[in-house]
PDB file of C-alpha atoms in Angstrom:
ATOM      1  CA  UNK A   1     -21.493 -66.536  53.145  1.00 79.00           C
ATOM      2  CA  UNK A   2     -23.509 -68.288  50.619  1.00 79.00           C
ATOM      3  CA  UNK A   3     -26.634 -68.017  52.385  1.00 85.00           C
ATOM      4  CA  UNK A   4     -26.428 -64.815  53.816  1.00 81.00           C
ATOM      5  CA  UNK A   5     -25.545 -62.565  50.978  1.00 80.00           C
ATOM      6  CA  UNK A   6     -28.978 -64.889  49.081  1.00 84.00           C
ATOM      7  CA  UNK A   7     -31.173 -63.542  51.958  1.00 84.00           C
ATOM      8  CA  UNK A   8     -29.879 -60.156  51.450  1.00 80.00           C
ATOM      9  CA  UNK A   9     -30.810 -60.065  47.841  1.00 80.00           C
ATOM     10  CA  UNK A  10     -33.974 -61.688  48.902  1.00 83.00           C
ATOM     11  CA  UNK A  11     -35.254 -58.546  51.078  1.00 79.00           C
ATOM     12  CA  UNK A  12     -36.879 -57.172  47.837  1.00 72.00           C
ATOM     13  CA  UNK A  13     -36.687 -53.099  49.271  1.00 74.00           C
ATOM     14  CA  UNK A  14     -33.453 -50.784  49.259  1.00 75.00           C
ATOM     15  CA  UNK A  15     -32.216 -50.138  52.736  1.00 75.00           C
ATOM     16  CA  UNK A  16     -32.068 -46.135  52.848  1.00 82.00           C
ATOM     17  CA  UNK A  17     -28.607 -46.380  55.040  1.00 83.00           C
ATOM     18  CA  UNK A  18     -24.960 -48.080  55.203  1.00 81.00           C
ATOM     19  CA  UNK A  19     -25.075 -51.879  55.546  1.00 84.00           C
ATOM     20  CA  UNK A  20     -22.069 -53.322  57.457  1.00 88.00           C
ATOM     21  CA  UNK A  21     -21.368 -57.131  57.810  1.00 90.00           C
ATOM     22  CA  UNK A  22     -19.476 -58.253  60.929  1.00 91.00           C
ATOM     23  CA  UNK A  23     -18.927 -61.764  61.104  1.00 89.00           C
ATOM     24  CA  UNK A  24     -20.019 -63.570  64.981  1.00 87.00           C
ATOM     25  CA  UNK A  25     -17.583 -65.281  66.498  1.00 80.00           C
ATOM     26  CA  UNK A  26     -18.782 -68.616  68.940  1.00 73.00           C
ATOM     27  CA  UNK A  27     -17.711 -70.381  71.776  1.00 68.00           C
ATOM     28  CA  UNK A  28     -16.497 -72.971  69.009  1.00 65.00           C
ATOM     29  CA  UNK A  29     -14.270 -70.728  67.498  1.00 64.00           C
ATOM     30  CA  UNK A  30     -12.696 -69.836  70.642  1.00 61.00           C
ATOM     31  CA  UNK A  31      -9.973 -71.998  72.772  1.00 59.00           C
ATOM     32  CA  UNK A  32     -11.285 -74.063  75.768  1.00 55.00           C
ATOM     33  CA  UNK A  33      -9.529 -74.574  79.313  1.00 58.00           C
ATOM     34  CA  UNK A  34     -10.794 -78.340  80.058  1.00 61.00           C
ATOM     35  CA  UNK A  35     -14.522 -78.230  80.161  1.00 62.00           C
ATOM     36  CA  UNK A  36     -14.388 -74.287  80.623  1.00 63.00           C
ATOM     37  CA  UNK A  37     -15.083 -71.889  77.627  1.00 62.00           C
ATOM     38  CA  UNK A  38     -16.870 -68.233  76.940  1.00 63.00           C
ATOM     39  CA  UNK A  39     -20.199 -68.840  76.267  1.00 69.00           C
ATOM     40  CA  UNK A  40     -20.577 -65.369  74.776  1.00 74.00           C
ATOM     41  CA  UNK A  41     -20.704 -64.309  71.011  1.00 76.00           C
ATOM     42  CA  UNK A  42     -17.991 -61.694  70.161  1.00 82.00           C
ATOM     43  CA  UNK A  43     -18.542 -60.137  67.075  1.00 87.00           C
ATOM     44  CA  UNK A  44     -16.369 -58.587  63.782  1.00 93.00           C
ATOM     45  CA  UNK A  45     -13.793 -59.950  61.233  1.00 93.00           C
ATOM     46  CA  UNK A  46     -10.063 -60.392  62.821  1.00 92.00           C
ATOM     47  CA  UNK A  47      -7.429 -59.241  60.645  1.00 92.00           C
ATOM     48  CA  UNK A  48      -6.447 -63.176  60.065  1.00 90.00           C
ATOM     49  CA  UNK A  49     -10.266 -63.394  58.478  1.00 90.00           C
ATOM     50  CA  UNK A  50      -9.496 -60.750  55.343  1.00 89.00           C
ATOM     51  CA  UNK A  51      -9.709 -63.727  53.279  1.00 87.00           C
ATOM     52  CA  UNK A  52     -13.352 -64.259  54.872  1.00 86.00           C
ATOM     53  CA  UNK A  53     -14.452 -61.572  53.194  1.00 86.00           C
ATOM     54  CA  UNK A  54     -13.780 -62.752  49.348  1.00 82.00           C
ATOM     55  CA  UNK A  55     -16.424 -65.186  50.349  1.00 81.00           C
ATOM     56  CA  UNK A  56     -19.119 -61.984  49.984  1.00 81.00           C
ATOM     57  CA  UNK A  57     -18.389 -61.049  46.490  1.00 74.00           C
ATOM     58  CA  UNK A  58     -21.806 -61.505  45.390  1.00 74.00           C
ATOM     59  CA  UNK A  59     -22.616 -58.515  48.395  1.00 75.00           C
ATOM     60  CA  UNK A  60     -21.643 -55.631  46.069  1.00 74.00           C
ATOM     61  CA  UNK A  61     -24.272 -53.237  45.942  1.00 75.00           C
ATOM     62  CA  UNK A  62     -26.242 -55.196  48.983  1.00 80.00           C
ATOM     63  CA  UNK A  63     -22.836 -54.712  51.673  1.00 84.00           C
ATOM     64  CA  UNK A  64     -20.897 -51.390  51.609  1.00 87.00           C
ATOM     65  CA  UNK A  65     -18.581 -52.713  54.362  1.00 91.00           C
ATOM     66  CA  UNK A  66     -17.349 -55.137  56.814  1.00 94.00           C
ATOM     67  CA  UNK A  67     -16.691 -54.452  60.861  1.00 95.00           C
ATOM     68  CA  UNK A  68     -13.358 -55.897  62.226  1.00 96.00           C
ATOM     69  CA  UNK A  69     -12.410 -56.154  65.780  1.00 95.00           C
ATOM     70  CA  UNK A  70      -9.362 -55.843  67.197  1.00 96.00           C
ATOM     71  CA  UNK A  71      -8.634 -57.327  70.683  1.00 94.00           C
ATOM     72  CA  UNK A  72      -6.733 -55.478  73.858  1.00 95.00           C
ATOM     73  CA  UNK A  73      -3.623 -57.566  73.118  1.00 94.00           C
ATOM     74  CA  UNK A  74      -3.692 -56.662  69.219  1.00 96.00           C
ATOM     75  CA  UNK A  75      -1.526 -53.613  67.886  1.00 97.00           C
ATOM     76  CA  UNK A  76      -3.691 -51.321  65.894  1.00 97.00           C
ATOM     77  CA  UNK A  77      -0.996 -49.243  64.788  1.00 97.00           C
ATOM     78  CA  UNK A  78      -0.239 -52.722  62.954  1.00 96.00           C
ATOM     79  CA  UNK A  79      -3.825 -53.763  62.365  1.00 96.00           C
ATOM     80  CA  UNK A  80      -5.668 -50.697  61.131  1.00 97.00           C
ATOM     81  CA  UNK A  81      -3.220 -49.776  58.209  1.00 95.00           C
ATOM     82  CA  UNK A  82      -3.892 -53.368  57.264  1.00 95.00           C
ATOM     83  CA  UNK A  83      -7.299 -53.335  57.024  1.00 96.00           C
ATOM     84  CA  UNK A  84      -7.860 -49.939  55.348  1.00 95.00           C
ATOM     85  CA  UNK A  85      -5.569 -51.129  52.503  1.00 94.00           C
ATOM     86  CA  UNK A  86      -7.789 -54.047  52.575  1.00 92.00           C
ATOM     87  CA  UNK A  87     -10.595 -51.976  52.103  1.00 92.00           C
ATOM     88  CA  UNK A  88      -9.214 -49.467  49.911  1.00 92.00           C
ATOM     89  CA  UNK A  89      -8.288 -51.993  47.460  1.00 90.00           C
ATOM     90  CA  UNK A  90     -11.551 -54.117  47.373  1.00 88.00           C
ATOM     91  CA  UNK A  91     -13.564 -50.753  47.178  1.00 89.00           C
ATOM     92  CA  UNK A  92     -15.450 -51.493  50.946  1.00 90.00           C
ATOM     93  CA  UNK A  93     -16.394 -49.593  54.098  1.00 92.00           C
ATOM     94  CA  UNK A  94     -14.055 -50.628  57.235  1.00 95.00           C
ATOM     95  CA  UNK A  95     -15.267 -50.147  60.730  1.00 96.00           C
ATOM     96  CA  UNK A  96     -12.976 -51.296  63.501  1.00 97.00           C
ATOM     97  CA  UNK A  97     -13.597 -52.237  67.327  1.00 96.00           C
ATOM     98  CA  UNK A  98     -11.388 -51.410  69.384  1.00 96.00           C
ATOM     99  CA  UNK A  99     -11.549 -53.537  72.681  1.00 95.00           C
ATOM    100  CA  UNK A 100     -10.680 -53.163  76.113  1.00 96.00           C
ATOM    101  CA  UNK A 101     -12.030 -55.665  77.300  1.00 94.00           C
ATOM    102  CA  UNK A 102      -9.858 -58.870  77.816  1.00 92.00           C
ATOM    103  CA  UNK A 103     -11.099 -62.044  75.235  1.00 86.00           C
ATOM    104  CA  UNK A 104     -12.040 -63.554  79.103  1.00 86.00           C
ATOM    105  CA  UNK A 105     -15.527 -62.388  80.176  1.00 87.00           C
ATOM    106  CA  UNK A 106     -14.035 -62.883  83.816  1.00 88.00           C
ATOM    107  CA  UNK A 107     -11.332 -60.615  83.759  1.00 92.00           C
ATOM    108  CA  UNK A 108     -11.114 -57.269  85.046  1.00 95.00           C
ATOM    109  CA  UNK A 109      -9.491 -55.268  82.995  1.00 96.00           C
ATOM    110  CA  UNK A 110      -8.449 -51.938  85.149  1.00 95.00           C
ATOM    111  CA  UNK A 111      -4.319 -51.102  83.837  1.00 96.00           C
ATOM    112  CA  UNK A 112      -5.094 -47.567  82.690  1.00 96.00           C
ATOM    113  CA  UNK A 113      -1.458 -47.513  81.440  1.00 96.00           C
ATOM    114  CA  UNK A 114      -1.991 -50.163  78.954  1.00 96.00           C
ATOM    115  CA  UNK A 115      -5.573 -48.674  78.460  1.00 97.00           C
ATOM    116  CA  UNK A 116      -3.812 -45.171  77.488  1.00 97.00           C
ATOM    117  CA  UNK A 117      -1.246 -47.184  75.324  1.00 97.00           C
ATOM    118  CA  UNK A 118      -4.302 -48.605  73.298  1.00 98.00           C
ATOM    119  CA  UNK A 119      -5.845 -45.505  72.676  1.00 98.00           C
ATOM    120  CA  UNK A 120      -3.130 -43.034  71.840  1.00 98.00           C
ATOM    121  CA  UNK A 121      -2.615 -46.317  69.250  1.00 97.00           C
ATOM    122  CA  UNK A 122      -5.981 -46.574  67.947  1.00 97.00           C
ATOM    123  CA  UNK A 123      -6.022 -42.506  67.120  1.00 97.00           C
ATOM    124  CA  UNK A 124      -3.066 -42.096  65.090  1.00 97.00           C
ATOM    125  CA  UNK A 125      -3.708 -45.183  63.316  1.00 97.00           C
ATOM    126  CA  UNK A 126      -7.177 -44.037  62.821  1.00 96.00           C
ATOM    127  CA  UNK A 127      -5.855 -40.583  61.445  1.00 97.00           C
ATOM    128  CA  UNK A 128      -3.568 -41.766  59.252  1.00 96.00           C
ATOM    129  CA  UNK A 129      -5.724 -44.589  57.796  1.00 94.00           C
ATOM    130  CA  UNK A 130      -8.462 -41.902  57.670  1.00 86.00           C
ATOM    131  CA  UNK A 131     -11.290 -43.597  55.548  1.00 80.00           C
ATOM    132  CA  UNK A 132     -11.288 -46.431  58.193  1.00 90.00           C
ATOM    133  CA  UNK A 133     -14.528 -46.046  61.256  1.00 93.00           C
ATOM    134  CA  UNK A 134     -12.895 -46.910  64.556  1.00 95.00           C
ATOM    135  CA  UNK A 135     -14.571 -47.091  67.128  1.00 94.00           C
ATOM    136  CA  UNK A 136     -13.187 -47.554  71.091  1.00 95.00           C
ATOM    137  CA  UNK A 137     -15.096 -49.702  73.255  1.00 93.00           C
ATOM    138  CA  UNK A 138     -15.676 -48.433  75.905  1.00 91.00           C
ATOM    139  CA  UNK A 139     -16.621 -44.891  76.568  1.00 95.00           C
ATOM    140  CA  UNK A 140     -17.499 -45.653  80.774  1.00 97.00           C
ATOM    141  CA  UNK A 141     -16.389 -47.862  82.787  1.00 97.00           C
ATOM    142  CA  UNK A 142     -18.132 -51.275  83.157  1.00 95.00           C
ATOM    143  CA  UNK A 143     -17.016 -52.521  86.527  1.00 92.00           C
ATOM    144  CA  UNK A 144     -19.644 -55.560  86.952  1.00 91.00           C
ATOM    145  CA  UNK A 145     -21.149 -58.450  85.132  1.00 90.00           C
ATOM    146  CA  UNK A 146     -19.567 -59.792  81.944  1.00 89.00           C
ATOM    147  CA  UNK A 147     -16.299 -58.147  80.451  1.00 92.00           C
ATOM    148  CA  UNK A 148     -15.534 -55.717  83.346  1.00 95.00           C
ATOM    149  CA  UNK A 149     -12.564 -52.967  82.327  1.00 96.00           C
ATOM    150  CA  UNK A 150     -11.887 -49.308  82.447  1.00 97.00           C
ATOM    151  CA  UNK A 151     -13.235 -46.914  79.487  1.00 97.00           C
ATOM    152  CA  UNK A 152     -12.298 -43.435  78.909  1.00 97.00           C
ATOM    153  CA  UNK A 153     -14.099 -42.055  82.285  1.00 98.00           C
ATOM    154  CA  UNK A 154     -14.776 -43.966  85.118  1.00 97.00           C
ATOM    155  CA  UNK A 155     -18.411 -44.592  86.284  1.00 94.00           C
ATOM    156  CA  UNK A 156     -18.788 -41.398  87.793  1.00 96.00           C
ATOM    157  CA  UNK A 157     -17.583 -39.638  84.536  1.00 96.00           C
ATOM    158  CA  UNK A 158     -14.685 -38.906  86.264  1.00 98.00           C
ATOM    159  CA  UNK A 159     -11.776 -38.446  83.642  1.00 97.00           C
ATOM    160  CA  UNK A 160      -9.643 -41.605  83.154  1.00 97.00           C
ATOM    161  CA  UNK A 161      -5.891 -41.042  81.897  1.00 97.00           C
ATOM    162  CA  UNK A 162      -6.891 -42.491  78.974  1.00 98.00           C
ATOM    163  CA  UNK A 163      -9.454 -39.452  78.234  1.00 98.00           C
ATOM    164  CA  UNK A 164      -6.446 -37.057  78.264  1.00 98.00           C
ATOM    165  CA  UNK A 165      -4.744 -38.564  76.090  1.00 98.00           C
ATOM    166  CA  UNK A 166      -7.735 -38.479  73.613  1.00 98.00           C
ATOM    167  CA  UNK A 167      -8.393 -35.298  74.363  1.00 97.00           C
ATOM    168  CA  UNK A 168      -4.479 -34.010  73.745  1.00 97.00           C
ATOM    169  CA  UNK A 169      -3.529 -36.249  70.722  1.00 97.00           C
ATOM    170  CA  UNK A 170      -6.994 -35.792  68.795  1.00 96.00           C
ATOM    171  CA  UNK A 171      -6.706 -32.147  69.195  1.00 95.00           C
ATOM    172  CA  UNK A 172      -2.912 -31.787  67.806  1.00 95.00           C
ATOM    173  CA  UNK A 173      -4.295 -34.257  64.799  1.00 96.00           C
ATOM    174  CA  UNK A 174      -7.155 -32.274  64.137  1.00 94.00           C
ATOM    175  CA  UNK A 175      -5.476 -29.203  63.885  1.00 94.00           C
ATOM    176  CA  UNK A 176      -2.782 -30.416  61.121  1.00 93.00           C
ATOM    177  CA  UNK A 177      -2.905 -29.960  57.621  1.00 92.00           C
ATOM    178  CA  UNK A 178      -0.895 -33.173  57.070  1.00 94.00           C
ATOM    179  CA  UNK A 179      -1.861 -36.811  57.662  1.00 95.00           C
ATOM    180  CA  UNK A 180       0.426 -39.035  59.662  1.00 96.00           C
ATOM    181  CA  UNK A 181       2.563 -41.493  57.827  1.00 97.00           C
ATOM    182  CA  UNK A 182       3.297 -44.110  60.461  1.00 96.00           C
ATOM    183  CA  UNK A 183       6.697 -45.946  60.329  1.00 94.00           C
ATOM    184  CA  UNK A 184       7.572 -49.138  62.429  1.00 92.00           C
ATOM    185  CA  UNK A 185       6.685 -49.492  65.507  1.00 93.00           C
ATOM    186  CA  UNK A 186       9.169 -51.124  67.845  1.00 90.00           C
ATOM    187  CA  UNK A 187      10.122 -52.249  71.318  1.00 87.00           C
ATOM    188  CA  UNK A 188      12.886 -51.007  74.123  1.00 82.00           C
ATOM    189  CA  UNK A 189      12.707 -52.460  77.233  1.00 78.00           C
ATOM    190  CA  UNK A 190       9.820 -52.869  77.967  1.00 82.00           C
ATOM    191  CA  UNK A 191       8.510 -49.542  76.155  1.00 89.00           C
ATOM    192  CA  UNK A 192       7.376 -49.516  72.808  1.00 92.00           C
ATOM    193  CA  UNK A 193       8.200 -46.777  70.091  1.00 92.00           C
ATOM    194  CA  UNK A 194       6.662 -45.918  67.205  1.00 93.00           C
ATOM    195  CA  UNK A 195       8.169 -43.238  64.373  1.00 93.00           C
ATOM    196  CA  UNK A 196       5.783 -41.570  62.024  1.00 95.00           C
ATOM    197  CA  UNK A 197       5.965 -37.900  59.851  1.00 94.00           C
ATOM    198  CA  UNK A 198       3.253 -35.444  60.044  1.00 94.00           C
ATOM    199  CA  UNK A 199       3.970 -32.842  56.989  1.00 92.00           C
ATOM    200  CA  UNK A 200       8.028 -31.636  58.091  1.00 90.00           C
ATOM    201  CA  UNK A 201       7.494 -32.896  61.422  1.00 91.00           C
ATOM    202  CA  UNK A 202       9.559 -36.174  62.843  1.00 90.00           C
ATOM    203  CA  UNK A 203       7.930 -37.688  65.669  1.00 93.00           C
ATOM    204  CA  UNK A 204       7.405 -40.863  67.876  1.00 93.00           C
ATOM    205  CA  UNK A 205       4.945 -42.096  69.876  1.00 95.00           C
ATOM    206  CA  UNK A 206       6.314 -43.412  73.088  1.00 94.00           C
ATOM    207  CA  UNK A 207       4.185 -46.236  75.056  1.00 95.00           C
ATOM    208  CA  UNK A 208       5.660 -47.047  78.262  1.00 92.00           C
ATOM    209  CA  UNK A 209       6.051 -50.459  79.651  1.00 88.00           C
ATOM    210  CA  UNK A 210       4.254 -51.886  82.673  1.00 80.00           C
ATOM    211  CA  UNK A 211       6.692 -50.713  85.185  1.00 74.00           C
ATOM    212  CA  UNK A 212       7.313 -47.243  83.521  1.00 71.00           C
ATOM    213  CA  UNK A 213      10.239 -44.779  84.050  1.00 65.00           C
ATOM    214  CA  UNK A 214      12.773 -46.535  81.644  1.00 64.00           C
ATOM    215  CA  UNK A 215      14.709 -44.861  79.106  1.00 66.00           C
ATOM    216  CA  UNK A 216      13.550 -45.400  75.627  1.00 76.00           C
ATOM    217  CA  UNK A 217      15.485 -45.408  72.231  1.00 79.00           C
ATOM    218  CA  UNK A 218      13.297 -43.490  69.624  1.00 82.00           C
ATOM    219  CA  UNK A 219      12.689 -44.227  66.027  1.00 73.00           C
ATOM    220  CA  UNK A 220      16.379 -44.633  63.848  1.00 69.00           C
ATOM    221  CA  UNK A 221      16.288 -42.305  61.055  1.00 75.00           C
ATOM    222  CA  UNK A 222      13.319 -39.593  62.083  1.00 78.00           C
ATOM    223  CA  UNK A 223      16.332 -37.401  63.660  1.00 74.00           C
ATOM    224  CA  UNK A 224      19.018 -35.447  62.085  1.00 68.00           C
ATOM    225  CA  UNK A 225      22.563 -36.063  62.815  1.00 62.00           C
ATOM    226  CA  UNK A 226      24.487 -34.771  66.032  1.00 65.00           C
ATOM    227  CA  UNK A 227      22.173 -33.041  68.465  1.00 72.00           C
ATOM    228  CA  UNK A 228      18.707 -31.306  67.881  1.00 79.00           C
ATOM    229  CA  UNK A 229      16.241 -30.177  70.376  1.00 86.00           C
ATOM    230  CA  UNK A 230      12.967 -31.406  70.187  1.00 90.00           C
ATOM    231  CA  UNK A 231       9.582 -31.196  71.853  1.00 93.00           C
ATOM    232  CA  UNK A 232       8.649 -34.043  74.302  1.00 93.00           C
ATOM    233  CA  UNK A 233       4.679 -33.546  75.043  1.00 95.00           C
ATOM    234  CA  UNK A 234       3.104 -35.524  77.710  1.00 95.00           C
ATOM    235  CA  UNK A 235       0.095 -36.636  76.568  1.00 97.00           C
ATOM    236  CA  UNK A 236      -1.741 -37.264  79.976  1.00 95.00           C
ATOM    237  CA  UNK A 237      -0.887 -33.993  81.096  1.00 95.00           C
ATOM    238  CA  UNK A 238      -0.324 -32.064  78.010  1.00 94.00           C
ATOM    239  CA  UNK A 239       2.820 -30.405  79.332  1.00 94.00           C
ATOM    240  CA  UNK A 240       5.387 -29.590  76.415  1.00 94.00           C
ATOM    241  CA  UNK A 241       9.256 -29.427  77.799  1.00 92.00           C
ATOM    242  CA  UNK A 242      12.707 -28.861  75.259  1.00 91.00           C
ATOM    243  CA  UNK A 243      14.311 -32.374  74.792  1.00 88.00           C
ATOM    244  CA  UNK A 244      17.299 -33.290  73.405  1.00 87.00           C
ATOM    245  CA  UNK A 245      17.880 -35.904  71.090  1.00 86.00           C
ATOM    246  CA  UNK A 246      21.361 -37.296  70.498  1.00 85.00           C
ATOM    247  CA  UNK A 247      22.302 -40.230  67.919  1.00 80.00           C
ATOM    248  CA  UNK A 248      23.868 -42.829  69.474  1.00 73.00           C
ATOM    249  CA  UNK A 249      26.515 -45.128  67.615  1.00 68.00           C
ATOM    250  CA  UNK A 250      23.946 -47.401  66.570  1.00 67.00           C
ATOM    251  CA  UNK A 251      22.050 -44.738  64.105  1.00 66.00           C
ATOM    252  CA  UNK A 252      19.211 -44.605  66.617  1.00 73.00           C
ATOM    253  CA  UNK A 253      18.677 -41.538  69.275  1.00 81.00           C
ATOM    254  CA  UNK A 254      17.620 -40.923  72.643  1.00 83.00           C
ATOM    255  CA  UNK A 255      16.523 -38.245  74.563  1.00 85.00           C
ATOM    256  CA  UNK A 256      19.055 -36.144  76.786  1.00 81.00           C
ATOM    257  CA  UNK A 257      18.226 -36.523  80.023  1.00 81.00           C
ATOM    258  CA  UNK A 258      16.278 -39.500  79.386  1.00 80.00           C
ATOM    259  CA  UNK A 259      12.787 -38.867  80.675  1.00 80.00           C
ATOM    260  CA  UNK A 260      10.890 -41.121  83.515  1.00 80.00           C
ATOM    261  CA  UNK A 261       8.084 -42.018  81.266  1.00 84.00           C
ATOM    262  CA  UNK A 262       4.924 -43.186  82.889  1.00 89.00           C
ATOM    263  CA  UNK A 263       2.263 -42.035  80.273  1.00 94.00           C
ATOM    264  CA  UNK A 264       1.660 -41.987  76.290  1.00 96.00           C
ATOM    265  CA  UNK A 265       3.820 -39.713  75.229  1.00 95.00           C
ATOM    266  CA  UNK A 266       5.183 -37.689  72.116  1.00 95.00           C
ATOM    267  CA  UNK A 267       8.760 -36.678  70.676  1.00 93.00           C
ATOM    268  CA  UNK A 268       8.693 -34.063  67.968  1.00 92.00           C
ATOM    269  CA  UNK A 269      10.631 -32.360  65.604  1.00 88.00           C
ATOM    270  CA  UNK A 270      10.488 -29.873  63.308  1.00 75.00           C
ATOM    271  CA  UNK A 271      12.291 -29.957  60.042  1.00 69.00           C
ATOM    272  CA  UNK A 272      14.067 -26.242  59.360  1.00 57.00           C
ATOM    273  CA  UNK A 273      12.423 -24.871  56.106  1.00 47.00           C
TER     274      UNK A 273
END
């Protein structure tokens, strides 16, 4: 750090744009199978590196921000929050990668379920962190050579599943007035919910599981009491169908029928004025 923020000062001219610092990542830095490792160079902070960046206080006024990267297996309705409270607080920049490609520059990485998941993720966490860059990479497919997965639209630029639900959830974001206030996100089954608000609307995100089609609980304390009918918009398809949504003993709720989800998927509610 040291070093590098010296050689900055030592350019003697003002850059004219932005300067981000991402950290690189080595084969060293990585864990090895035997005599097998990735001989690539990955590149960004991870959020377990914040307290990297303390070690570029003598950057102010040289760096403006820092790029993080999040990897396919890392939550960034978890992650991004995080980091843009990182940022906000020590008065940086924040761009965030989000991968799709596995951390193995071997594996194929074609579950467009899981790929959907990330995405619909990444976009309300993006929204509601708001001065956070992210960034989803990748846009087309890459379906040879090193760190092979599915993008957004295949090769072709044939639409993806995960390009509807951009294409769905960015355009009911970008049309509110409100920013989302995410809540916890949890697990049921093998589903995972998450609640957040959006002005007087209640809502959860609903990620299904590998297998899809199994009931979810949603969010405790997002519903009102009894029964309420609520809007459950698949985000794949954008269809919108009435749902209901009954507590159940436990304080949480569940929809009524419980729907066979297989896509990235929205509950809402709309608080009475």
């Amino acid at each position: 750090a040291a070093s590098t923020v010296a050689r900055l000062a030592d350019c003697g001219t003002t850059i004219p744009v932005p300067v981000t610092l991402a950290k690189l990542e080595t084969s060293a830095e990585k864990k090895t199978e035997g005599s097998r490792f990735s001989h690539f160079v990955s590149y960004g902070f991870r959020t377990s590196e914040l307290d990297l960046i303390k070690e570029f206080s003598g950057s102010r006024g040289l760096v403006e921000g820092f790029v993080f990267r999040l990897g396919f297996d890392e939550s960034p309705w978890q992650a991004v929050p995080r980091i843009a409270c990182f940022a906000r607080e020590h008065g940086i920049r924040a761009a965030v990668n989000i991968r799709l490609a596995s951390e193995n520059p071997a594996e194929y990485n074609r579950d467009d379920r899981a790929i959907a998941n990330q995405v619909a993720e990444a976009l309300l966490a993006a929204f509601a962190a708001q001065d956070c860059e992210v960034f989803i990479d990748t846009y087309v497919d890459v379906d040879r050579g090193y760190f092979p997965r599915h993008g957004l639209f295949d090769r072709r630029y044939n639409p993806r599943p995960a390009s509807f639900v951009y294409r769905y959830l960015q355009g009911w974001l970008g049309s509110a007035e409100s920013v989302p206030v995410l809540g916890e996100l949890g697990t049921t089954g093998d589903a995972r919910v998450g609640g957040f608000t959006l002005g007087t609307t209640r809502a959860c995100l609903l990620l299904p599981g590998a297998q899809g089609g199994a009931p979810v609980t949603l969010a405790a304390g997002l519903f009102p009491a009894a029964r309420a009918t609520a809007s459950l918009i698949d985000l794949s398809t954008g269809s919108i169908v009435a749902a209901d949504v009954i507590l159940t003993d436990a304080g949480a709720a569940r929809l009524d029928p419980p729907p066979a989800l297989q896509s990235p998927s929205l509950v809402l509610f709309e608080d009475s004025a």
